[in-house]
Amino acid sequence: MRHIDLLRPDHAYFFGFAQTDGNHYAGRGQKGRLSIELSDRDDAVLHSFCSLFDVHSRVSYRERTTNFGVHRSATWTVCNLGFRRELAELGLPAGRKSETVAPPLSAFSTRDYLRGLVDGDGSVGFTGTGRPFLAFTTASRALADYFCAQALSVAGAYRSVNANARDGMYNPMVSGEPAAVLAGWLYGDVGLALERKREAATRVARWTRPTGMRARPHAGARRWTAEEDADVFNGSVREAASRLGRSERSISIRRFRLRGSAGSQHPNATSRS
C-alpha cells in the first residue's frame, strides 16, 4: 500500500514543499525521520500535513533566542519507514539534498508541485519601486530549470539562469505582467498554500501596469545579431537607434562594447557618432 500519490494536488504540493524545506534524516538501521520546520505563524500548513497521510505524524513547537530576538517555530515530523522509502523513491533522498533534488520522474500535479516549491523556497510580492515579482531560490539546477520552464509555459516569460558566483545558488525570477499571470495561476482557487504567500500572490495577480511604467520584454533581453553589429556604427547614434529599433542608450553601449572587445576589429569601430 502506497501512501503518496503525486497526481493528488495536496500530495504534489507537500512533495514540492518537502523537497525545499524538508530535512530527511536516516539514522542507524531503519531509524530516521522527515521533518519540516517553519515559523509558528505558518503552522497551519504543517497541521494539514498531519491529516494528509495515513501515517502517524505530529507538530511540535519550540522557542529559542537568536541574534534577532526570540523565535518560535513549529516542526512537523514523521518517522514511518515505508513513508520515508516512498519519499526517497520519488526524489527526496536522506541526507544532503539541496543540489540533487529534481522534479519527480513519475506523473504529478504540475501547478501544485510548483506552488509547494515556491512556498518552501520562493517569494512573491512587490519590489521597493512597486513592481510585482515571483522568485525562487535553489541550489538545484534541475529545480531552477523547472521553474523557468513553467514561467515560459504559463506566463510566456523566457528566463535562463546561471549559478550565483558567490554561493552557487540559482535565483530565477519573473516580474511585471508575467509575475501577475504566474501568481494568479499558482495561487488562484487552490487548496494547500501558506496563507501569507497566498495573500501576497492575490495582490500580485491583481496588479496592472501604471501609466508611464516601461514594459520589459517577456522573452528577456533582445540579443544583438551579427547583421545589427555590422550596422551599429553607421551614422549617428540617433540614426542607428531609429534604424535598428533600439534605444539610443542601447546603441551607445553596444558601440562601446564592440570597440573595447579584444578580438573585434569592426571596420567602423573608430568612427565617431
PDB file of C-alpha atoms in Angstrom:
ATOM      1  CA  MET A   1       0.000   0.000   0.000  1.00  0.00           C
ATOM      2  CA  ARG A   2       1.437   3.325  -1.083  1.00  0.00           C
ATOM      3  CA  HIS A   3       0.988   6.484   0.933  1.00  0.00           C
ATOM      4  CA  ILE A   4       1.846   9.176  -1.631  1.00  0.00           C
ATOM      5  CA  ASP A   5       0.019   9.888  -4.900  1.00  0.00           C
ATOM      6  CA  LEU A   6       1.588  12.842  -6.702  1.00  0.00           C
ATOM      7  CA  LEU A   7      -1.395  13.155  -9.030  1.00  0.00           C
ATOM      8  CA  ARG A   8      -3.312  14.357  -5.982  1.00  0.00           C
ATOM      9  CA  PRO A   9      -2.898  18.156  -5.746  1.00  0.00           C
ATOM     10  CA  ASP A  10      -2.334  18.167  -1.973  1.00  0.00           C
ATOM     11  CA  HIS A  11       0.250  15.365  -2.169  1.00  0.00           C
ATOM     12  CA  ALA A  12       2.097  17.088  -5.025  1.00  0.00           C
ATOM     13  CA  TYR A  13       2.153  20.342  -3.036  1.00  0.00           C
ATOM     14  CA  PHE A  14       3.509  18.534   0.003  1.00  0.00           C
ATOM     15  CA  PHE A  15       6.270  16.891  -2.015  1.00  0.00           C
ATOM     16  CA  GLY A  16       7.458  20.183  -3.519  1.00  0.00           C
ATOM     17  CA  PHE A  17       7.439  21.734  -0.058  1.00  0.00           C
ATOM     18  CA  ALA A  18       9.335  18.793   1.436  1.00  0.00           C
ATOM     19  CA  GLN A  19      11.988  18.889  -1.311  1.00  0.00           C
ATOM     20  CA  THR A  20      12.776  22.517  -0.497  1.00  0.00           C
ATOM     21  CA  ASP A  21      12.104  22.901   3.229  1.00  0.00           C
ATOM     22  CA  GLY A  22      12.273  19.303   4.466  1.00  0.00           C
ATOM     23  CA  ASN A  23      15.044  17.532   6.339  1.00  0.00           C
ATOM     24  CA  HIS A  24      15.164  13.792   5.605  1.00  0.00           C
ATOM     25  CA  TYR A  25      17.409  12.130   8.168  1.00  0.00           C
ATOM     26  CA  ALA A  26      18.402   8.454   8.201  1.00  0.00           C
ATOM     27  CA  GLY A  27      19.799   7.040  11.426  1.00  0.00           C
ATOM     28  CA  ARG A  28      21.157   3.599  12.253  1.00  0.00           C
ATOM     29  CA  GLY A  29      19.278   0.609  10.946  1.00  0.00           C
ATOM     30  CA  GLN A  30      15.759   1.564   9.969  1.00  0.00           C
ATOM     31  CA  LYS A  31      15.547   4.648  12.140  1.00  0.00           C
ATOM     32  CA  GLY A  32      15.042   8.059  10.657  1.00  0.00           C
ATOM     33  CA  ARG A  33      12.607  10.911  10.195  1.00  0.00           C
ATOM     34  CA  LEU A  34      11.383  13.603   7.866  1.00  0.00           C
ATOM     35  CA  SER A  35      10.880  16.985   9.481  1.00  0.00           C
ATOM     36  CA  ILE A  36       9.760  20.374   8.216  1.00  0.00           C
ATOM     37  CA  GLU A  37      10.360  23.370  10.463  1.00  0.00           C
ATOM     38  CA  LEU A  38       8.656  26.739   9.904  1.00  0.00           C
ATOM     39  CA  SER A  39       7.927  29.869  11.830  1.00  0.00           C
ATOM     40  CA  ASP A  40       4.916  29.251  14.057  1.00  0.00           C
ATOM     41  CA  ARG A  41       2.949  31.813  12.007  1.00  0.00           C
ATOM     42  CA  ASP A  42       2.894  29.207   9.194  1.00  0.00           C
ATOM     43  CA  ASP A  43       1.925  26.230  11.361  1.00  0.00           C
ATOM     44  CA  ALA A  44      -1.496  25.783   9.707  1.00  0.00           C
ATOM     45  CA  VAL A  45       0.065  24.088   6.690  1.00  0.00           C
ATOM     46  CA  LEU A  46       2.014  21.713   8.967  1.00  0.00           C
ATOM     47  CA  HIS A  47      -1.159  20.679  10.782  1.00  0.00           C
ATOM     48  CA  SER A  48      -2.727  19.978   7.390  1.00  0.00           C
ATOM     49  CA  PHE A  49       0.102  17.519   6.667  1.00  0.00           C
ATOM     50  CA  CYS A  50      -0.923  15.524   9.776  1.00  0.00           C
ATOM     51  CA  SER A  51      -4.256  14.619   8.211  1.00  0.00           C
ATOM     52  CA  LEU A  52      -2.901  14.231   4.675  1.00  0.00           C
ATOM     53  CA  PHE A  53      -1.377  10.757   5.028  1.00  0.00           C
ATOM     54  CA  ASP A  54      -2.385   7.594   6.850  1.00  0.00           C
ATOM     55  CA  VAL A  55       0.803   7.530   8.941  1.00  0.00           C
ATOM     56  CA  HIS A  56       1.452   8.913  12.389  1.00  0.00           C
ATOM     57  CA  SER A  57       2.962  12.403  12.453  1.00  0.00           C
ATOM     58  CA  ARG A  58       2.953  15.326  14.841  1.00  0.00           C
ATOM     59  CA  VAL A  59       3.588  19.071  15.131  1.00  0.00           C
ATOM     60  CA  SER A  60       5.768  20.298  17.989  1.00  0.00           C
ATOM     61  CA  TYR A  61       6.841  23.787  19.000  1.00  0.00           C
ATOM     62  CA  ARG A  62       9.981  25.311  20.384  1.00  0.00           C
ATOM     63  CA  GLU A  63      11.200  28.759  21.322  1.00  0.00           C
ATOM     64  CA  ARG A  64      14.785  29.946  21.159  1.00  0.00           C
ATOM     65  CA  THR A  65      16.678  33.211  21.347  1.00  0.00           C
ATOM     66  CA  THR A  66      18.654  34.287  18.288  1.00  0.00           C
ATOM     67  CA  ASN A  67      20.599  37.412  17.345  1.00  0.00           C
ATOM     68  CA  PHE A  68      17.301  38.782  16.053  1.00  0.00           C
ATOM     69  CA  GLY A  69      15.371  38.122  19.259  1.00  0.00           C
ATOM     70  CA  VAL A  70      13.026  35.352  20.381  1.00  0.00           C
ATOM     71  CA  HIS A  71      11.983  32.967  17.617  1.00  0.00           C
ATOM     72  CA  ARG A  72       9.122  30.488  17.957  1.00  0.00           C
ATOM     73  CA  SER A  73       8.973  27.684  15.427  1.00  0.00           C
ATOM     74  CA  ALA A  74       6.733  24.727  14.586  1.00  0.00           C
ATOM     75  CA  THR A  75       8.063  21.387  13.313  1.00  0.00           C
ATOM     76  CA  TRP A  76       6.138  18.613  11.575  1.00  0.00           C
ATOM     77  CA  THR A  77       7.763  15.185  11.999  1.00  0.00           C
ATOM     78  CA  VAL A  78       7.060  11.729  10.564  1.00  0.00           C
ATOM     79  CA  CYS A  79       9.155   8.613  11.221  1.00  0.00           C
ATOM     80  CA  ASN A  80       7.279   5.888   9.315  1.00  0.00           C
ATOM     81  CA  LEU A  81       9.823   3.788   7.380  1.00  0.00           C
ATOM     82  CA  GLY A  82       7.536   2.908   4.462  1.00  0.00           C
ATOM     83  CA  PHE A  83       6.619   6.562   4.007  1.00  0.00           C
ATOM     84  CA  ARG A  84      10.262   7.626   4.021  1.00  0.00           C
ATOM     85  CA  ARG A  85      11.165   4.938   1.495  1.00  0.00           C
ATOM     86  CA  GLU A  86       8.490   6.278  -0.845  1.00  0.00           C
ATOM     87  CA  LEU A  87       9.916   9.775  -0.471  1.00  0.00           C
ATOM     88  CA  ALA A  88      13.358   8.509  -1.448  1.00  0.00           C
ATOM     89  CA  GLU A  89      11.958   6.670  -4.486  1.00  0.00           C
ATOM     90  CA  LEU A  90      10.141   9.805  -5.643  1.00  0.00           C
ATOM     91  CA  GLY A  91      13.198  12.024  -5.344  1.00  0.00           C
ATOM     92  CA  LEU A  92      13.705  13.097  -1.730  1.00  0.00           C
ATOM     93  CA  PRO A  93      16.752  11.141  -0.524  1.00  0.00           C
ATOM     94  CA  ALA A  94      18.010  11.100   3.034  1.00  0.00           C
ATOM     95  CA  GLY A  95      20.937  13.356   3.808  1.00  0.00           C
ATOM     96  CA  ARG A  96      22.169  16.363   1.890  1.00  0.00           C
ATOM     97  CA  LYS A  97      19.786  17.040  -0.991  1.00  0.00           C
ATOM     98  CA  SER A  98      19.869  20.722  -1.918  1.00  0.00           C
ATOM     99  CA  GLU A  99      21.888  20.308  -5.134  1.00  0.00           C
ATOM    100  CA  THR A 100      20.493  16.967  -6.284  1.00  0.00           C
ATOM    101  CA  VAL A 101      16.704  17.180  -5.866  1.00  0.00           C
ATOM    102  CA  ALA A 102      14.741  17.304  -9.121  1.00  0.00           C
ATOM    103  CA  PRO A 103      11.128  17.102 -10.286  1.00  0.00           C
ATOM    104  CA  PRO A 104       9.686  13.581  -9.958  1.00  0.00           C
ATOM    105  CA  LEU A 105      10.071  11.265 -12.933  1.00  0.00           C
ATOM    106  CA  SER A 106       6.527   9.948 -12.466  1.00  0.00           C
ATOM    107  CA  ALA A 107       3.431  11.971 -13.331  1.00  0.00           C
ATOM    108  CA  PHE A 108       2.459  14.687 -10.851  1.00  0.00           C
ATOM    109  CA  SER A 109       0.171  17.697 -10.433  1.00  0.00           C
ATOM    110  CA  THR A 110       2.310  20.426 -12.003  1.00  0.00           C
ATOM    111  CA  ARG A 111       0.737  23.553 -10.547  1.00  0.00           C
ATOM    112  CA  ASP A 112       0.543  22.212  -7.003  1.00  0.00           C
ATOM    113  CA  TYR A 113       4.086  20.846  -7.056  1.00  0.00           C
ATOM    114  CA  LEU A 114       5.447  24.216  -8.205  1.00  0.00           C
ATOM    115  CA  ARG A 115       3.415  26.035  -5.549  1.00  0.00           C
ATOM    116  CA  GLY A 116       4.989  23.748  -2.941  1.00  0.00           C
ATOM    117  CA  LEU A 117       8.457  24.656  -4.229  1.00  0.00           C
ATOM    118  CA  VAL A 118       7.691  28.380  -4.115  1.00  0.00           C
ATOM    119  CA  ASP A 119       6.120  28.179  -0.660  1.00  0.00           C
ATOM    120  CA  GLY A 120       9.213  26.334   0.536  1.00  0.00           C
ATOM    121  CA  ASP A 121      11.993  28.403  -1.042  1.00  0.00           C
ATOM    122  CA  GLY A 122      10.360  31.173  -3.027  1.00  0.00           C
ATOM    123  CA  SER A 123       8.975  34.650  -2.554  1.00  0.00           C
ATOM    124  CA  VAL A 124       6.146  36.673  -4.016  1.00  0.00           C
ATOM    125  CA  GLY A 125       5.346  40.343  -3.541  1.00  0.00           C
ATOM    126  CA  PHE A 126       6.423  43.789  -4.688  1.00  0.00           C
ATOM    127  CA  THR A 127       9.804  45.462  -5.037  1.00  0.00           C
ATOM    128  CA  GLY A 128      10.539  48.819  -3.443  1.00  0.00           C
ATOM    129  CA  THR A 129       9.538  50.524  -6.685  1.00  0.00           C
ATOM    130  CA  GLY A 130       6.148  48.783  -6.748  1.00  0.00           C
ATOM    131  CA  ARG A 131       6.898  46.186  -9.406  1.00  0.00           C
ATOM    132  CA  PRO A 132       5.382  42.741  -8.686  1.00  0.00           C
ATOM    133  CA  PHE A 133       7.644  39.696  -8.685  1.00  0.00           C
ATOM    134  CA  LEU A 134       7.641  35.965  -8.104  1.00  0.00           C
ATOM    135  CA  ALA A 135      11.015  34.360  -7.407  1.00  0.00           C
ATOM    136  CA  PHE A 136      12.547  31.025  -6.475  1.00  0.00           C
ATOM    137  CA  THR A 137      15.895  30.264  -4.815  1.00  0.00           C
ATOM    138  CA  THR A 138      17.547  26.858  -5.076  1.00  0.00           C
ATOM    139  CA  ALA A 139      20.901  25.097  -5.273  1.00  0.00           C
ATOM    140  CA  SER A 140      19.409  22.551  -7.701  1.00  0.00           C
ATOM    141  CA  ARG A 141      19.855  23.301 -11.416  1.00  0.00           C
ATOM    142  CA  ALA A 142      17.035  20.866 -12.197  1.00  0.00           C
ATOM    143  CA  LEU A 143      14.552  22.748  -9.999  1.00  0.00           C
ATOM    144  CA  ALA A 144      15.701  26.119 -11.347  1.00  0.00           C
ATOM    145  CA  ASP A 145      15.188  24.897 -14.916  1.00  0.00           C
ATOM    146  CA  TYR A 146      11.754  23.559 -13.965  1.00  0.00           C
ATOM    147  CA  PHE A 147      10.720  26.953 -12.569  1.00  0.00           C
ATOM    148  CA  CYS A 148      11.911  28.656 -15.756  1.00  0.00           C
ATOM    149  CA  ALA A 149      10.057  26.148 -17.937  1.00  0.00           C
ATOM    150  CA  GLN A 150       6.803  26.810 -16.075  1.00  0.00           C
ATOM    151  CA  ALA A 151       7.303  30.586 -16.268  1.00  0.00           C
ATOM    152  CA  LEU A 152       7.616  30.236 -20.032  1.00  0.00           C
ATOM    153  CA  SER A 153       4.704  27.809 -20.398  1.00  0.00           C
ATOM    154  CA  VAL A 154       2.273  29.697 -18.160  1.00  0.00           C
ATOM    155  CA  ALA A 155       3.296  33.344 -18.494  1.00  0.00           C
ATOM    156  CA  GLY A 156       5.325  33.449 -21.717  1.00  0.00           C
ATOM    157  CA  ALA A 157       8.377  34.695 -19.811  1.00  0.00           C
ATOM    158  CA  TYR A 158      11.707  33.335 -21.039  1.00  0.00           C
ATOM    159  CA  ARG A 159      14.250  33.041 -18.245  1.00  0.00           C
ATOM    160  CA  SER A 160      17.664  31.407 -18.286  1.00  0.00           C
ATOM    161  CA  VAL A 161      19.675  31.011 -15.098  1.00  0.00           C
ATOM    162  CA  ASN A 162      23.279  30.683 -14.034  1.00  0.00           C
ATOM    163  CA  ALA A 163      24.521  29.901 -10.556  1.00  0.00           C
ATOM    164  CA  ASN A 164      25.394  32.872  -8.387  1.00  0.00           C
ATOM    165  CA  ALA A 165      29.193  33.142  -8.257  1.00  0.00           C
ATOM    166  CA  ARG A 166      29.113  33.958  -4.535  1.00  0.00           C
ATOM    167  CA  ASP A 167      27.154  30.996  -3.180  1.00  0.00           C
ATOM    168  CA  GLY A 168      26.317  28.745  -6.145  1.00  0.00           C
ATOM    169  CA  MET A 169      22.579  29.371  -5.825  1.00  0.00           C
ATOM    170  CA  TYR A 170      20.115  29.856  -8.672  1.00  0.00           C
ATOM    171  CA  ASN A 171      17.668  32.747  -8.362  1.00  0.00           C
ATOM    172  CA  PRO A 172      15.179  32.753 -11.264  1.00  0.00           C
ATOM    173  CA  MET A 173      12.550  35.498 -11.064  1.00  0.00           C
ATOM    174  CA  VAL A 174       9.700  36.921 -13.124  1.00  0.00           C
ATOM    175  CA  SER A 175       8.316  40.415 -12.672  1.00  0.00           C
ATOM    176  CA  GLY A 176       5.654  42.705 -14.105  1.00  0.00           C
ATOM    177  CA  GLU A 177       2.825  41.136 -16.102  1.00  0.00           C
ATOM    178  CA  PRO A 178       4.391  37.632 -16.198  1.00  0.00           C
ATOM    179  CA  ALA A 179       4.591  37.667 -12.392  1.00  0.00           C
ATOM    180  CA  ALA A 180       0.907  38.610 -12.171  1.00  0.00           C
ATOM    181  CA  VAL A 181      -0.055  35.798 -14.548  1.00  0.00           C
ATOM    182  CA  LEU A 182       2.112  33.205 -12.800  1.00  0.00           C
ATOM    183  CA  ALA A 183       0.940  34.233  -9.316  1.00  0.00           C
ATOM    184  CA  GLY A 184      -2.708  34.025 -10.368  1.00  0.00           C
ATOM    185  CA  TRP A 185      -2.171  30.585 -11.886  1.00  0.00           C
ATOM    186  CA  LEU A 186      -0.263  29.232  -8.878  1.00  0.00           C
ATOM    187  CA  TYR A 187      -2.408  30.569  -6.063  1.00  0.00           C
ATOM    188  CA  GLY A 188      -5.821  31.282  -7.550  1.00  0.00           C
ATOM    189  CA  ASP A 189      -8.624  28.986  -6.376  1.00  0.00           C
ATOM    190  CA  VAL A 190      -6.307  26.325  -4.922  1.00  0.00           C
ATOM    191  CA  GLY A 191      -6.051  24.140  -1.854  1.00  0.00           C
ATOM    192  CA  LEU A 192      -2.908  23.972   0.266  1.00  0.00           C
ATOM    193  CA  ALA A 193      -0.701  27.064   0.461  1.00  0.00           C
ATOM    194  CA  LEU A 194       0.995  29.282   3.011  1.00  0.00           C
ATOM    195  CA  GLU A 195      -1.685  31.856   3.749  1.00  0.00           C
ATOM    196  CA  ARG A 196       0.660  34.847   3.790  1.00  0.00           C
ATOM    197  CA  LYS A 197       2.021  33.932   0.363  1.00  0.00           C
ATOM    198  CA  ARG A 198      -1.470  33.316  -0.980  1.00  0.00           C
ATOM    199  CA  GLU A 199      -2.473  36.805   0.167  1.00  0.00           C
ATOM    200  CA  ALA A 200       0.633  38.343  -1.422  1.00  0.00           C
ATOM    201  CA  ALA A 201       0.030  36.390  -4.647  1.00  0.00           C
ATOM    202  CA  THR A 202      -3.564  37.640  -4.770  1.00  0.00           C
ATOM    203  CA  ARG A 203      -2.320  41.236  -4.687  1.00  0.00           C
ATOM    204  CA  VAL A 204       0.301  40.476  -7.342  1.00  0.00           C
ATOM    205  CA  ALA A 205      -2.272  38.801  -9.606  1.00  0.00           C
ATOM    206  CA  ARG A 206      -4.459  41.929  -9.490  1.00  0.00           C
ATOM    207  CA  TRP A 207      -1.625  44.271 -10.469  1.00  0.00           C
ATOM    208  CA  THR A 208      -1.931  46.364 -13.635  1.00  0.00           C
ATOM    209  CA  ARG A 209       0.870  48.413 -15.112  1.00  0.00           C
ATOM    210  CA  PRO A 210       0.702  52.104 -14.164  1.00  0.00           C
ATOM    211  CA  THR A 211       0.685  54.602 -16.997  1.00  0.00           C
ATOM    212  CA  GLY A 212       4.213  55.537 -17.902  1.00  0.00           C
ATOM    213  CA  MET A 213       5.913  52.441 -16.451  1.00  0.00           C
ATOM    214  CA  ARG A 214       8.170  50.965 -19.093  1.00  0.00           C
ATOM    215  CA  ALA A 215       7.387  47.365 -20.016  1.00  0.00           C
ATOM    216  CA  ARG A 216      10.216  44.857 -20.185  1.00  0.00           C
ATOM    217  CA  PRO A 217      10.217  42.210 -22.922  1.00  0.00           C
ATOM    218  CA  HIS A 218       8.706  38.920 -21.680  1.00  0.00           C
ATOM    219  CA  ALA A 219      11.239  36.929 -23.639  1.00  0.00           C
ATOM    220  CA  GLY A 220      14.203  38.500 -21.886  1.00  0.00           C
ATOM    221  CA  ALA A 221      16.916  40.717 -23.309  1.00  0.00           C
ATOM    222  CA  ARG A 222      16.913  41.208 -27.068  1.00  0.00           C
ATOM    223  CA  ARG A 223      20.068  39.645 -28.489  1.00  0.00           C
ATOM    224  CA  TRP A 224      22.314  41.526 -30.860  1.00  0.00           C
ATOM    225  CA  THR A 225      22.703  39.848 -34.241  1.00  0.00           C
ATOM    226  CA  ALA A 226      25.763  39.888 -36.496  1.00  0.00           C
ATOM    227  CA  GLU A 227      23.797  41.993 -39.001  1.00  0.00           C
ATOM    228  CA  GLU A 228      22.997  44.595 -36.331  1.00  0.00           C
ATOM    229  CA  ASP A 229      26.630  44.691 -35.190  1.00  0.00           C
ATOM    230  CA  ALA A 230      27.643  45.336 -38.789  1.00  0.00           C
ATOM    231  CA  ASP A 231      25.225  48.274 -38.975  1.00  0.00           C
ATOM    232  CA  VAL A 232      25.510  49.780 -35.496  1.00  0.00           C
ATOM    233  CA  PHE A 233      28.318  52.235 -36.377  1.00  0.00           C
ATOM    234  CA  ASN A 234      26.643  53.633 -39.479  1.00  0.00           C
ATOM    235  CA  GLY A 235      25.528  57.226 -38.977  1.00  0.00           C
ATOM    236  CA  SER A 236      24.843  58.940 -35.659  1.00  0.00           C
ATOM    237  CA  VAL A 237      23.611  57.214 -32.515  1.00  0.00           C
ATOM    238  CA  ARG A 238      20.156  58.643 -33.122  1.00  0.00           C
ATOM    239  CA  GLU A 239      20.077  57.427 -36.724  1.00  0.00           C
ATOM    240  CA  ALA A 240      21.269  53.935 -35.739  1.00  0.00           C
ATOM    241  CA  ALA A 241      18.682  53.745 -32.952  1.00  0.00           C
ATOM    242  CA  SER A 242      15.873  54.670 -35.319  1.00  0.00           C
ATOM    243  CA  ARG A 243      17.063  52.270 -37.999  1.00  0.00           C
ATOM    244  CA  LEU A 244      17.581  49.284 -35.671  1.00  0.00           C
ATOM    245  CA  GLY A 245      14.557  49.873 -33.454  1.00  0.00           C
ATOM    246  CA  ARG A 246      16.625  50.268 -30.286  1.00  0.00           C
ATOM    247  CA  SER A 247      17.158  52.997 -27.704  1.00  0.00           C
ATOM    248  CA  GLU A 248      19.995  55.486 -28.102  1.00  0.00           C
ATOM    249  CA  ARG A 249      21.446  54.242 -24.813  1.00  0.00           C
ATOM    250  CA  SER A 250      21.471  50.675 -26.164  1.00  0.00           C
ATOM    251  CA  ILE A 251      23.283  51.820 -29.329  1.00  0.00           C
ATOM    252  CA  SER A 252      25.895  53.732 -27.320  1.00  0.00           C
ATOM    253  CA  ILE A 253      26.582  50.783 -25.026  1.00  0.00           C
ATOM    254  CA  ARG A 254      26.868  48.373 -27.968  1.00  0.00           C
ATOM    255  CA  ARG A 255      29.319  50.655 -29.766  1.00  0.00           C
ATOM    256  CA  PHE A 256      31.411  50.927 -26.611  1.00  0.00           C
ATOM    257  CA  ARG A 257      31.492  47.156 -26.148  1.00  0.00           C
ATOM    258  CA  LEU A 258      32.397  46.460 -29.762  1.00  0.00           C
ATOM    259  CA  ARG A 259      35.217  48.995 -29.640  1.00  0.00           C
ATOM    260  CA  GLY A 260      36.546  47.521 -26.421  1.00  0.00           C
ATOM    261  CA  SER A 261      36.246  43.809 -27.224  1.00  0.00           C
ATOM    262  CA  ALA A 262      39.704  42.310 -27.593  1.00  0.00           C
ATOM    263  CA  GLY A 263      39.037  40.309 -30.706  1.00  0.00           C
ATOM    264  CA  SER A 264      36.792  42.673 -32.644  1.00  0.00           C
ATOM    265  CA  GLN A 265      38.250  44.794 -35.391  1.00  0.00           C
ATOM    266  CA  HIS A 266      34.980  46.203 -36.674  1.00  0.00           C
ATOM    267  CA  PRO A 267      35.674  48.235 -39.815  1.00  0.00           C
ATOM    268  CA  ASN A 268      33.688  51.191 -38.444  1.00  0.00           C
ATOM    269  CA  ALA A 269      34.731  50.859 -34.801  1.00  0.00           C
ATOM    270  CA  THR A 270      36.803  54.042 -34.927  1.00  0.00           C
ATOM    271  CA  SER A 271      34.054  56.177 -36.439  1.00  0.00           C
ATOM    272  CA  ARG A 272      32.593  58.938 -34.302  1.00  0.00           C
ATOM    273  CA  SER A 273      28.905  59.383 -33.575  1.00  0.00           C
TER     274      SER A 273
END
